[in-house]
Short mmCIF file of C-alpha atoms in Angstrom, two decimals:
data_model
loop_
_atom_site.label_atom_id
_atom_site.label_comp_id
_atom_site.label_asym_id
_atom_site.label_seq_id
_atom_site.Cartn_x
_atom_site.Cartn_y
_atom_site.Cartn_z
CA MET P 1202 98.59 -6.03 -25.00
CA LYS P 1203 98.74 -7.37 -28.53
CA GLU P 1204 101.01 -10.39 -28.51
CA ILE P 1205 103.51 -12.32 -26.43
CA GLU P 1206 106.04 -14.62 -28.10
CA MET P 1207 108.23 -17.05 -26.18
CA LYS P 1208 110.94 -18.38 -28.46
CA ASN P 1209 113.34 -21.32 -28.06
CA ILE P 1210 113.05 -21.45 -24.26
CA TRP P 1211 115.44 -23.77 -22.42
CA LYS P 1212 115.43 -24.52 -18.71
CA THR P 1213 117.41 -27.02 -16.62
CA PHE P 1214 116.97 -27.02 -12.85
CA ARG P 1215 120.33 -27.08 -11.10
CA VAL P 1216 119.08 -28.97 -8.05
CA ASN P 1217 118.38 -32.24 -9.85
CA ASN P 1218 119.53 -31.42 -13.40
CA ALA P 1219 115.98 -31.99 -14.65
CA HIS P 1220 115.55 -30.73 -18.24
CA ALA P 1221 112.21 -28.96 -17.92
CA LEU P 1222 112.30 -27.15 -21.32
CA SER P 1223 114.30 -27.91 -24.40
CA GLY P 1224 113.66 -25.21 -26.97
CA ALA P 1225 109.93 -24.72 -26.42
CA ASN P 1226 107.85 -21.98 -28.09
CA PHE P 1227 104.53 -20.36 -27.18
CA THR P 1228 102.45 -17.43 -28.52
CA ILE P 1229 99.68 -15.54 -26.74
CA ASN P 1230 97.22 -13.33 -28.64
CA ARG P 1231 94.67 -10.80 -27.43
CA GLY P 1232 91.09 -12.09 -27.09
CA LYS P 1233 92.08 -15.76 -27.31
CA ILE P 1234 92.03 -18.73 -24.94
CA HIS P 1235 95.14 -20.85 -25.57
CA GLY P 1236 95.26 -24.45 -24.37
CA LEU P 1237 98.55 -25.87 -23.12
CA LEU P 1238 98.45 -29.66 -22.66
CA GLY P 1239 100.94 -32.33 -21.77
CA GLU P 1240 101.74 -35.03 -19.22
CA ASN P 1241 103.10 -34.26 -15.76
CA ALA P 1242 106.65 -32.87 -15.99
CA ALA P 1243 106.19 -31.98 -19.68
CA GLY P 1244 107.24 -28.37 -18.93
CA LYS P 1245 103.87 -26.62 -19.11
CA SER P 1246 103.91 -24.88 -15.73
CA THR P 1247 107.64 -24.15 -16.01
CA MET P 1248 107.04 -22.33 -19.32
CA MET P 1249 104.36 -20.14 -17.80
CA LYS P 1250 106.34 -19.54 -14.60
CA ILE P 1251 109.21 -18.26 -16.77
CA LEU P 1252 106.76 -15.83 -18.41
CA CYS P 1253 105.61 -14.75 -14.91
CA GLY P 1254 109.13 -14.09 -13.69
CA ILE P 1255 109.30 -16.96 -11.18
CA HIS P 1256 111.99 -18.87 -13.11
CA CYS P 1257 114.69 -17.47 -15.39
CA PRO P 1258 115.33 -19.30 -18.68
CA ASP P 1259 118.78 -20.62 -19.52
CA LYS P 1260 118.28 -19.65 -23.16
CA GLY P 1261 115.57 -18.09 -25.33
CA GLU P 1262 113.71 -14.84 -25.47
CA ILE P 1263 110.35 -13.31 -24.53
CA LEU P 1264 108.87 -10.69 -26.86
CA LEU P 1265 106.09 -8.40 -25.67
CA ASN P 1266 104.57 -6.66 -28.72
CA GLY P 1267 107.79 -7.38 -30.58
CA GLU P 1268 110.03 -5.89 -27.90
CA LYS P 1269 112.39 -8.22 -26.03
CA ARG P 1270 111.69 -8.37 -22.31
CA ASP P 1271 113.44 -9.99 -19.34
CA PHE P 1272 111.11 -10.46 -16.38
CA LYS P 1273 113.06 -10.92 -13.12
CA ASN P 1274 110.14 -11.37 -10.69
CA PRO P 1275 106.32 -11.70 -10.63
CA ARG P 1276 105.85 -8.02 -9.71
CA GLU P 1277 107.53 -6.92 -12.95
CA THR P 1278 105.28 -9.31 -14.87
CA LEU P 1279 102.13 -8.06 -13.14
CA ASN P 1280 103.14 -4.50 -13.92
CA GLN P 1281 103.09 -5.52 -17.57
CA GLY P 1282 99.59 -6.99 -17.24
CA ILE P 1283 100.47 -10.70 -16.95
CA GLY P 1284 99.12 -12.74 -14.03
CA MET P 1285 98.79 -16.41 -13.07
CA VAL P 1286 96.25 -18.32 -11.06
CA TYR P 1287 98.28 -21.16 -9.54
CA GLN P 1288 97.07 -24.72 -9.03
CA HIS P 1289 97.62 -24.31 -5.27
CA PHE P 1290 95.97 -21.03 -4.25
CA ARG P 1291 98.02 -18.31 -2.62
CA LEU P 1292 95.42 -16.93 -0.25
CA ILE P 1293 95.34 -16.24 3.49
CA ASP P 1294 92.31 -17.98 5.01
CA GLN P 1295 92.14 -15.62 8.02
CA PHE P 1296 91.87 -12.52 5.78
CA THR P 1297 88.68 -11.31 4.12
CA VAL P 1298 88.14 -11.48 0.37
CA LEU P 1299 88.90 -7.78 0.10
CA GLU P 1300 92.10 -8.02 2.16
CA ASN P 1301 93.36 -10.88 -0.01
CA ILE P 1302 92.62 -9.01 -3.24
CA ILE P 1303 94.49 -5.83 -2.23
CA LEU P 1304 97.34 -7.68 -0.45
CA GLY P 1305 100.65 -6.47 -1.89
CA SER P 1306 99.23 -3.21 -3.22
CA GLU P 1307 98.59 -1.42 0.03
CA THR P 1308 101.41 1.13 -0.12
CA VAL P 1309 103.24 3.09 -2.76
CA GLY P 1310 106.22 4.84 -1.20
CA LEU P 1311 104.91 6.42 1.99
CA LYS P 1312 101.25 6.71 0.92
CA ARG P 1313 98.52 5.05 2.99
CA ILE P 1314 96.19 2.67 1.27
CA LYS P 1315 92.97 4.14 -0.02
CA ARG P 1316 90.70 1.34 1.02
CA LEU P 1317 87.48 2.96 -0.22
CA GLU P 1318 88.90 3.66 -3.69
CA GLN P 1319 90.21 0.11 -3.98
CA LYS P 1320 86.94 -1.37 -2.81
CA LYS P 1321 85.08 0.77 -5.37
CA LYS P 1322 87.38 -0.53 -8.14
CA ILE P 1323 86.85 -4.11 -7.04
CA LYS P 1324 83.09 -3.71 -6.94
CA GLN P 1325 83.24 -2.26 -10.45
CA LEU P 1326 85.11 -5.36 -11.63
CA ILE P 1327 82.54 -7.60 -9.95
CA ARG P 1328 79.70 -5.78 -11.75
CA GLN P 1329 81.52 -5.69 -15.08
CA TYR P 1330 82.15 -9.44 -15.22
CA GLY P 1331 79.07 -10.62 -13.34
CA PHE P 1332 81.01 -12.15 -10.44
CA GLU P 1333 79.24 -13.29 -7.27
CA ILE P 1334 81.38 -12.82 -4.17
CA ASN P 1335 81.07 -11.23 -0.74
CA LEU P 1336 84.12 -9.01 -0.14
CA ASP P 1337 83.68 -9.12 3.65
CA LYS P 1338 83.71 -12.94 4.03
CA ARG P 1339 86.76 -14.73 5.43
CA VAL P 1340 88.49 -16.68 2.67
CA GLY P 1341 88.69 -19.75 4.90
CA THR P 1342 84.88 -20.02 4.76
CA LEU P 1343 84.72 -20.02 0.96
CA SER P 1344 84.27 -22.98 -1.40
CA ILE P 1345 87.12 -23.98 -3.75
CA GLY P 1346 85.34 -22.31 -6.69
CA GLU P 1347 84.96 -19.04 -4.71
CA LYS P 1348 88.62 -19.07 -3.70
CA GLN P 1349 89.58 -19.45 -7.35
CA LEU P 1350 87.35 -16.46 -8.19
CA VAL P 1351 89.21 -14.40 -5.57
CA GLU P 1352 92.48 -15.25 -7.31
CA ILE P 1353 91.05 -14.15 -10.67
CA ILE P 1354 89.71 -10.86 -9.25
CA ARG P 1355 93.07 -10.22 -7.55
CA ILE P 1356 94.81 -10.42 -10.97
CA LEU P 1357 92.17 -8.29 -12.70
CA PHE P 1358 92.49 -5.73 -9.90
CA ARG P 1359 96.05 -5.27 -11.03
CA ASP P 1360 94.87 -4.56 -14.61
CA ALA P 1361 96.09 -7.85 -16.10
CA ASP P 1362 95.54 -8.37 -19.86
CA VAL P 1363 96.92 -11.94 -19.80
CA ILE P 1364 95.58 -14.49 -17.30
CA ILE P 1365 97.31 -17.87 -16.98
CA MET P 1366 95.34 -20.68 -15.25
CA ASP P 1367 97.23 -23.72 -14.05
CA GLU P 1368 94.86 -26.73 -13.87
CA PRO P 1369 91.96 -24.54 -12.73
CA THR P 1370 89.32 -27.29 -12.91
CA ALA P 1371 91.30 -29.98 -11.04
CA VAL P 1372 89.56 -29.12 -7.75
CA LEU P 1373 86.17 -28.01 -9.15
CA SER P 1374 82.83 -29.79 -9.58
CA ASP P 1375 81.06 -29.83 -12.92
CA PHE P 1376 78.93 -26.91 -11.80
CA GLU P 1377 81.92 -24.84 -10.67
CA THR P 1378 83.71 -25.68 -13.91
CA ASP P 1379 80.75 -24.39 -15.97
CA LYS P 1380 80.82 -21.14 -13.94
CA LEU P 1381 84.54 -20.77 -14.50
CA PHE P 1382 84.17 -21.28 -18.26
CA ASP P 1383 81.43 -18.63 -18.35
CA ILE P 1384 83.84 -16.25 -16.63
CA MET P 1385 86.62 -17.09 -19.09
CA LYS P 1386 84.33 -16.47 -22.07
CA THR P 1387 83.34 -13.08 -20.62
CA LEU P 1388 86.99 -12.16 -20.08
CA LYS P 1389 87.78 -13.23 -23.65
CA GLU P 1390 84.98 -11.07 -25.02
CA SER P 1391 86.43 -8.11 -23.16
CA GLY P 1392 89.76 -8.63 -24.97
CA LYS P 1393 91.69 -10.51 -22.30
CA ALA P 1394 94.09 -13.26 -23.34
CA MET P 1395 94.17 -16.53 -21.38
CA VAL P 1396 96.28 -19.64 -21.15
CA LEU P 1397 94.62 -22.80 -19.88
CA ILE P 1398 97.06 -25.41 -18.58
CA THR P 1399 95.10 -28.65 -18.37
CA HIS P 1400 95.14 -32.43 -18.70
CA ASN P 1401 91.41 -32.52 -19.60
CA LEU P 1402 91.00 -32.83 -23.37
CA ASN P 1403 87.24 -32.42 -23.33
CA GLU P 1404 87.53 -29.12 -21.46
CA ALA P 1405 90.27 -27.91 -23.80
CA PHE P 1406 88.09 -28.74 -26.81
CA GLU P 1407 85.17 -26.84 -25.26
CA ILE P 1408 86.89 -23.61 -24.29
CA CYS P 1409 90.20 -23.16 -26.22
CA ASP P 1410 90.79 -21.36 -29.51
CA ASP P 1411 93.98 -23.35 -30.12
CA ILE P 1412 95.89 -26.16 -28.43
CA ARG P 1413 99.59 -26.76 -28.00
CA VAL P 1414 101.01 -29.98 -26.57
CA PHE P 1415 104.38 -30.19 -24.77
CA ARG P 1416 106.27 -33.44 -24.27
CA HIS P 1417 109.69 -33.58 -22.58
CA GLY P 1418 109.92 -29.78 -22.72
CA LYS P 1419 109.28 -29.49 -26.46
CA ASN P 1420 106.38 -28.54 -28.76
CA VAL P 1421 104.97 -31.68 -30.34
CA TYR P 1422 101.47 -30.63 -31.52
CA TYR P 1423 99.53 -27.53 -32.51
CA ALA P 1424 96.01 -27.14 -33.86
CA GLN P 1425 93.33 -24.47 -34.02
CA ARG P 1426 89.66 -24.89 -33.13
CA GLY P 1427 87.94 -27.01 -35.76
CA ALA P 1428 91.00 -29.16 -36.42
CA TYR P 1429 91.36 -30.86 -33.02
CA ASN P 1430 91.91 -34.61 -33.07
CA LYS P 1431 91.65 -36.38 -29.68
CA GLY P 1432 93.62 -39.42 -30.82
CA GLU P 1433 96.47 -37.34 -32.22
CA ILE P 1434 96.62 -35.19 -29.08
CA LEU P 1435 96.76 -38.20 -26.77
CA LYS P 1436 99.44 -39.81 -28.92
CA SER P 1437 101.42 -36.54 -28.84
CA MET P 1438 101.12 -36.28 -25.05
CA LEU P 1439 102.03 -39.88 -24.31
CA ASP P 1440 104.16 -40.89 -27.32
CA PHE P 1441 102.17 -44.17 -27.32
CA ASP P 1442 98.57 -45.26 -27.75
CA LEU P 1443 96.68 -45.44 -24.42
CA PRO P 1444 95.05 -48.87 -24.12
CA GLU P 1445 91.29 -48.94 -23.57
CA PHE P 1446 90.32 -49.24 -19.91
CA VAL P 1447 88.15 -52.29 -19.30
CA ILE P 1448 86.25 -53.16 -16.11
CA ARG P 1449 86.45 -56.82 -15.15
CA PRO P 1450 83.81 -57.80 -12.55
CA TYR P 1451 85.03 -59.64 -9.48
CA THR P 1452 84.17 -63.33 -9.79
CA GLY P 1453 85.11 -64.47 -6.28
CA GLU P 1454 82.94 -64.77 -3.19
CA LYS P 1455 81.33 -61.52 -2.09
CA LYS P 1456 82.06 -61.01 1.61
CA ILE P 1457 81.11 -57.95 3.61
CA ILE P 1458 84.36 -56.13 4.41
CA LEU P 1459 82.92 -52.96 5.96
CA GLN P 1460 79.53 -52.22 7.50
CA ILE P 1461 78.73 -48.71 8.66
CA ASN P 1462 75.61 -48.30 10.80
CA ASN P 1463 74.05 -44.93 11.74
CA LEU P 1464 77.42 -43.15 11.84
CA THR P 1465 77.17 -39.61 13.19
CA LEU P 1466 80.03 -37.17 13.69
CA LYS P 1467 79.67 -33.90 15.61
CA LYS P 1468 82.41 -31.43 16.48
CA GLU P 1469 82.00 -28.03 18.08
CA ASN P 1470 78.23 -27.98 17.55
CA ARG P 1471 78.63 -28.80 13.84
CA VAL P 1472 77.29 -32.02 12.34
CA TYR P 1473 79.75 -33.48 9.79
CA LEU P 1474 78.05 -36.86 9.35
CA LYS P 1475 74.43 -37.73 10.05
CA ASN P 1476 73.16 -41.32 10.33
CA VAL P 1477 75.42 -42.65 7.55
CA ASN P 1478 74.85 -46.27 6.51
CA MET P 1479 77.04 -48.09 4.00
CA ARG P 1480 78.15 -51.61 3.08
CA ILE P 1481 81.40 -52.47 1.27
CA ARG P 1482 81.92 -55.98 -0.15
CA SER P 1483 85.06 -57.70 -1.37
CA GLY P 1484 85.72 -56.99 -5.05
CA ASP P 1485 83.38 -54.00 -5.18
CA VAL P 1486 84.31 -50.42 -6.05
CA SER P 1487 81.95 -48.10 -4.19
CA GLY P 1488 82.01 -44.47 -5.18
CA ILE P 1489 81.03 -41.48 -3.09
CA ALA P 1490 80.25 -38.35 -5.14
CA SER P 1491 80.64 -35.32 -2.93
CA LEU P 1492 81.74 -31.69 -3.14
CA ALA P 1493 84.27 -30.35 -0.66
CA GLY P 1494 82.81 -29.71 2.79
CA ASN P 1495 79.88 -32.11 2.45
CA GLY P 1496 81.26 -34.88 4.64
CA ALA P 1497 82.91 -37.47 2.42
CA LYS P 1498 86.40 -36.59 3.62
CA SER P 1499 85.17 -36.74 7.20
CA LEU P 1500 83.70 -40.19 6.58
CA LEU P 1501 87.02 -41.63 5.36
CA GLU P 1502 88.98 -40.00 8.17
CA THR P 1503 86.48 -41.29 10.76
CA ILE P 1504 86.83 -44.83 9.42
CA PHE P 1505 90.64 -44.62 9.45
CA ASP P 1506 91.35 -42.45 12.53
CA SER P 1507 90.06 -43.41 15.98
CA SER P 1508 90.39 -39.87 17.37
CA PHE P 1509 87.11 -38.66 15.82
CA PRO P 1510 84.23 -38.51 18.42
CA CYS P 1511 81.61 -40.39 16.46
CA GLU P 1512 78.48 -42.33 17.27
CA GLY P 1513 77.26 -45.47 15.54
CA GLU P 1514 79.16 -48.56 14.34
CA ILE P 1515 82.11 -49.07 12.01
CA LEU P 1516 82.34 -52.83 11.55
CA TYR P 1517 85.37 -54.23 9.74
CA LYS P 1518 84.81 -57.92 9.02
CA GLY P 1519 82.25 -57.91 11.83
CA LYS P 1520 84.42 -56.18 14.44
CA ASP P 1521 83.83 -52.60 15.60
CA ILE P 1522 87.04 -50.64 14.88
CA LYS P 1523 85.98 -47.16 16.06
CA ASP P 1524 88.52 -47.12 18.91
CA ILE P 1525 91.39 -49.02 17.21
CA PRO P 1526 94.47 -46.85 16.44
CA ILE P 1527 95.66 -46.28 12.87
CA ALA P 1528 98.72 -48.53 13.12
CA GLN P 1529 96.57 -51.47 14.14
CA LYS P 1530 94.07 -50.73 11.39
CA ARG P 1531 96.90 -50.93 8.90
CA GLU P 1532 97.88 -54.33 10.32
CA LEU P 1533 94.30 -55.46 9.86
CA GLY P 1534 94.51 -54.64 6.14
CA ILE P 1535 93.06 -51.13 5.88
CA ALA P 1536 94.78 -48.50 3.69
CA TYR P 1537 93.93 -44.88 2.96
CA VAL P 1538 95.11 -42.26 0.44
CA PRO P 1539 93.92 -38.71 1.38
CA GLU P 1540 92.93 -36.12 -1.19
CA ASP P 1541 96.17 -34.14 -0.91
CA GLY P 1542 98.99 -36.69 -1.24
CA LEU P 1543 101.52 -33.89 -1.51
CA TYR P 1544 101.06 -32.41 1.97
CA HIS P 1545 99.02 -34.98 3.89
CA ALA P 1546 100.64 -38.24 2.77
CA SER P 1547 104.26 -37.39 2.02
CA ALA P 1548 107.32 -36.19 3.89
CA LEU P 1549 108.54 -33.95 1.10
CA THR P 1550 112.11 -33.44 2.30
CA LEU P 1551 112.77 -37.13 2.95
CA PRO P 1552 114.01 -39.55 0.29
CA LEU P 1553 111.54 -41.35 -1.94
CA MET P 1554 112.60 -44.69 -0.47
CA TYR P 1555 111.50 -43.74 3.05
CA ASN P 1556 108.19 -42.44 1.78
CA LEU P 1557 107.56 -45.63 -0.13
CA MET P 1558 108.47 -47.83 2.83
CA ALA P 1559 107.04 -45.73 5.68
CA THR P 1560 104.41 -48.31 6.63
CA ARG P 1561 107.00 -51.15 6.84
CA PHE P 1562 109.54 -49.75 9.26
CA SER P 1563 108.45 -52.18 11.95
CA ASP P 1564 108.50 -55.23 9.65
CA ALA P 1565 111.20 -57.76 10.53
CA ASP P 1566 112.40 -57.81 6.91
CA TYR P 1567 113.26 -54.12 7.05
CA SER P 1568 114.27 -53.44 10.64
CA SER P 1569 115.96 -55.07 13.57
CA TYR P 1570 115.98 -53.85 17.16
CA ARG P 1571 114.36 -50.61 15.92
CA LEU P 1572 117.23 -50.04 13.45
CA LEU P 1573 116.29 -49.84 9.78
CA LYS P 1574 117.93 -52.16 7.27
CA LYS P 1575 118.76 -49.48 4.73
CA GLU P 1576 119.97 -51.75 1.95
CA ARG P 1577 116.80 -53.88 2.02
CA LEU P 1578 114.65 -50.75 2.14
CA GLU P 1579 116.48 -49.27 -0.84
CA GLN P 1580 116.24 -52.49 -2.85
CA LYS P 1581 112.50 -52.81 -2.23
CA ALA P 1582 111.97 -49.13 -3.03
CA ARG P 1583 113.76 -49.58 -6.36
CA GLU P 1584 111.53 -52.55 -7.16
CA MET P 1585 108.45 -50.46 -6.38
CA THR P 1586 109.54 -47.56 -8.62
CA GLU P 1587 109.77 -50.02 -11.52
CA MET P 1588 106.52 -51.83 -10.70
CA TYR P 1589 104.48 -48.65 -10.28
CA ASP P 1590 106.22 -46.65 -13.04
CA ILE P 1591 107.49 -43.91 -10.71
CA HIS P 1592 109.89 -41.57 -12.50
CA ALA P 1593 112.71 -40.36 -10.23
CA ASP P 1594 116.47 -39.88 -10.58
CA SER P 1595 116.96 -42.29 -7.68
CA VAL P 1596 115.17 -43.59 -4.59
CA ILE P 1597 117.32 -41.40 -2.37
CA GLN P 1598 116.01 -38.28 -4.11
CA PRO P 1599 113.66 -36.20 -1.90
CA ILE P 1600 110.10 -37.06 -2.88
CA GLY P 1601 109.25 -33.34 -3.01
CA MET P 1602 111.41 -32.99 -6.12
CA LEU P 1603 109.17 -35.37 -8.08
CA SER P 1604 106.27 -34.20 -10.23
CA GLY P 1605 102.82 -34.16 -8.69
CA GLY P 1606 101.79 -37.23 -10.66
CA ASN P 1607 104.78 -39.23 -9.50
CA ILE P 1608 104.21 -38.23 -5.87
CA GLN P 1609 100.63 -39.46 -6.21
CA LYS P 1610 101.87 -42.75 -7.71
CA SER P 1611 104.30 -43.09 -4.80
CA VAL P 1612 101.59 -42.62 -2.20
CA ILE P 1613 99.32 -45.11 -3.92
CA ALA P 1614 102.16 -47.61 -4.30
CA ARG P 1615 102.97 -47.43 -0.59
CA GLU P 1616 99.34 -48.07 0.37
CA VAL P 1617 98.49 -50.89 -2.09
CA ASP P 1618 101.71 -52.86 -2.35
CA LYS P 1619 100.72 -55.11 0.55
CA THR P 1620 97.26 -55.67 -1.03
CA PRO P 1621 94.89 -54.27 1.60
CA GLU P 1622 91.45 -55.82 2.16
CA LEU P 1623 89.90 -52.36 2.43
CA PHE P 1624 91.29 -49.53 0.35
CA MET P 1625 90.00 -45.96 0.59
CA ILE P 1626 91.11 -43.14 -1.74
CA ASN P 1627 89.98 -39.51 -1.93
CA GLU P 1628 90.10 -37.68 -5.30
CA PRO P 1629 92.32 -40.29 -6.95
CA THR P 1630 92.79 -38.49 -10.28
CA ARG P 1631 92.77 -34.82 -9.25
CA GLY P 1632 95.39 -32.94 -11.28
CA LEU P 1633 96.77 -36.08 -12.95
CA ASP P 1634 97.56 -36.49 -16.60
CA SER P 1635 95.96 -39.14 -18.82
CA GLY P 1636 98.73 -41.69 -18.27
CA ALA P 1637 98.62 -41.29 -14.47
CA VAL P 1638 94.80 -41.52 -14.45
CA HIS P 1639 95.01 -44.76 -16.45
CA PHE P 1640 97.67 -46.04 -14.05
CA THR P 1641 95.41 -45.29 -11.06
CA TYR P 1642 92.40 -46.98 -12.65
CA ASN P 1643 94.51 -50.07 -13.40
CA ILE P 1644 95.65 -50.22 -9.76
CA LEU P 1645 92.03 -50.16 -8.60
CA GLU P 1646 91.16 -52.90 -11.07
CA GLU P 1647 94.00 -55.10 -9.88
CA LEU P 1648 92.85 -54.64 -6.28
CA ARG P 1649 89.28 -55.50 -7.30
CA GLU P 1650 90.43 -58.71 -8.96
CA LYS P 1651 92.17 -59.68 -5.70
CA GLY P 1652 88.98 -59.14 -3.70
CA THR P 1653 89.81 -55.80 -2.06
CA GLY P 1654 86.81 -53.68 -1.07
CA ILE P 1655 87.34 -50.16 -2.40
CA ILE P 1656 85.86 -46.78 -1.52
CA VAL P 1657 86.54 -43.93 -3.98
CA VAL P 1658 85.56 -40.34 -3.08
CA SER P 1659 85.45 -37.80 -5.91
CA SER P 1660 83.64 -34.70 -7.16
CA ASP P 1661 84.16 -36.05 -10.71
CA VAL P 1662 80.97 -37.94 -11.57
CA ASP P 1663 82.30 -39.05 -14.96
CA GLY P 1664 85.34 -40.61 -13.34
CA LEU P 1665 83.24 -42.48 -10.78
CA MET P 1666 80.90 -43.80 -13.49
CA ASP P 1667 83.95 -45.20 -15.32
CA ILE P 1668 85.13 -47.40 -12.45
CA CYS P 1669 82.41 -47.95 -9.82
CA ASP P 1670 79.91 -50.71 -9.21
CA GLU P 1671 77.74 -48.35 -7.17
CA ILE P 1672 77.74 -44.63 -6.44
CA TYR P 1673 76.50 -42.88 -3.31
CA VAL P 1674 75.97 -39.12 -3.30
CA MET P 1675 76.79 -37.29 -0.04
CA PHE P 1676 75.32 -33.86 0.59
CA ARG P 1677 75.65 -32.01 3.91
CA GLY P 1678 76.84 -35.07 5.73
CA GLU P 1679 74.14 -37.46 4.51
CA PHE P 1680 73.78 -39.96 1.72
CA VAL P 1681 70.99 -38.52 -0.45
CA CYS P 1682 71.18 -40.98 -3.32
CA ARG P 1683 72.57 -44.41 -4.25
CA LEU P 1684 72.64 -45.94 -7.75
CA ASP P 1685 73.91 -49.29 -9.08
CA ARG P 1686 75.99 -49.31 -12.28
CA LYS P 1687 73.03 -50.30 -14.45
CA ASP P 1688 71.14 -47.24 -13.24
CA PHE P 1689 73.93 -44.61 -13.52
CA ASP P 1690 72.60 -41.24 -14.73
CA LYS P 1691 75.11 -38.39 -14.86
CA HIS P 1692 72.50 -35.62 -14.74
CA LEU P 1693 70.65 -37.21 -11.84
CA LEU P 1694 73.86 -37.71 -9.86
CA ASN P 1695 74.94 -34.11 -10.52
CA ASP P 1696 71.55 -32.82 -9.38
CA TYR P 1697 71.91 -34.62 -6.06
CA LEU P 1698 75.53 -33.58 -5.83
CA ALA P 1699 74.56 -29.90 -6.05
CA GLY P 1700 71.63 -30.25 -3.65
CA LEU P 1701 69.01 -29.67 -6.37
CA LYS P 1702 67.18 -32.83 -5.33
CA GLY P 1703 66.22 -33.96 -1.82
CA LYS P 1704 67.12 -37.17 -0.06
CA VAL P 1705 65.70 -40.33 -1.66
#
């Protein structure tokens, strides 16, 4: 593989007439890491999915080593050495690593698979690139970083020369991101070409040989390493200057909203939480730094959901709420946004308006005798789309047709519009562009000013340090460290996050 050129690519989706690409161009060269940046719905993923044969362009051409090609499906693209690691992994948890890697290549005509030969080839790839993975482990037991590695090996197993990565660091810790970048550098040195789709400017600066920015489906910026300008890139992505984010301390009375005492959660002989103690006050943003599987998600779910068999106390304004159902907790002023707003907090096939108003169906303003007042729901939903800058064709459009960033905005809008007294959010900025991250931070600041107690869970230590008054670190179900803002130390927090330091 020497070069791929995508010229004057246009794409409009017939379902909602969304103009994803409007004459965009992209070039991929051997032995280079190309950065592709842009806000949500800028056309980045669509451009690469056209290259991978998932979408067909309305106009434009793809040249492979100067020869025009028309890829009709992903298999054709893989046969030409082009593969993509998607933002949402396409793995089967019940299968082993080996079974996932060879899936789809088991038979050629009537031939049986040659498992030993395939395993030998995979082991050779693992040795060649210095990967660390157990081929016999079930994928469902792997960390996020390990699953991503399986996706990369699966593409290399099919002799790919071009590897496209769609937001690969969105679900990774700093340590896992460093490992991924080491892998990418090794692949580059071996002559592979890569495309990194990302919102993270710092990561693009670190790893990419050149950067292109898309906005509204068009090229608006290009620079090679050594000529990057963060301000120009941000301006190109947003088409406006992003205002500086400023933390304004809460000046009202500090009341204890939530008190957690010796909370322990055990299920099926596994300990998810062990003697957790925590205090949340009005107007405070309390961060919990935690990698996946270390208990932070279980903590939020245990606070919000009474079905978890826990021991200890969860006191909300002095009252134990362990056994109170979710609907009643909402009435008391508790709101929660899970880490995956797409699948765990949205009904993707239902209209945006019903998703925005789902927690108000029993309110007298919006229902009567269990019948919804559709006009009032629609009017309020329209007001919310304007207030929270949610981009949609209309409020009756299925929420699943919105971009990921706008779905996240919708979930947050639903949960905060009634100004909760306790607001919990897991991975608030995962996979979001700069504008959506700034929007989320502003929402948290507005809640803080109103006296809401806030818990933010994230594996992104930098993000927590930007917005939090205090940060706890959770490792294997326990809090192993707690720092106030004046004592924040990124390296120390990351050491505890990775388990390199013991409990304080």
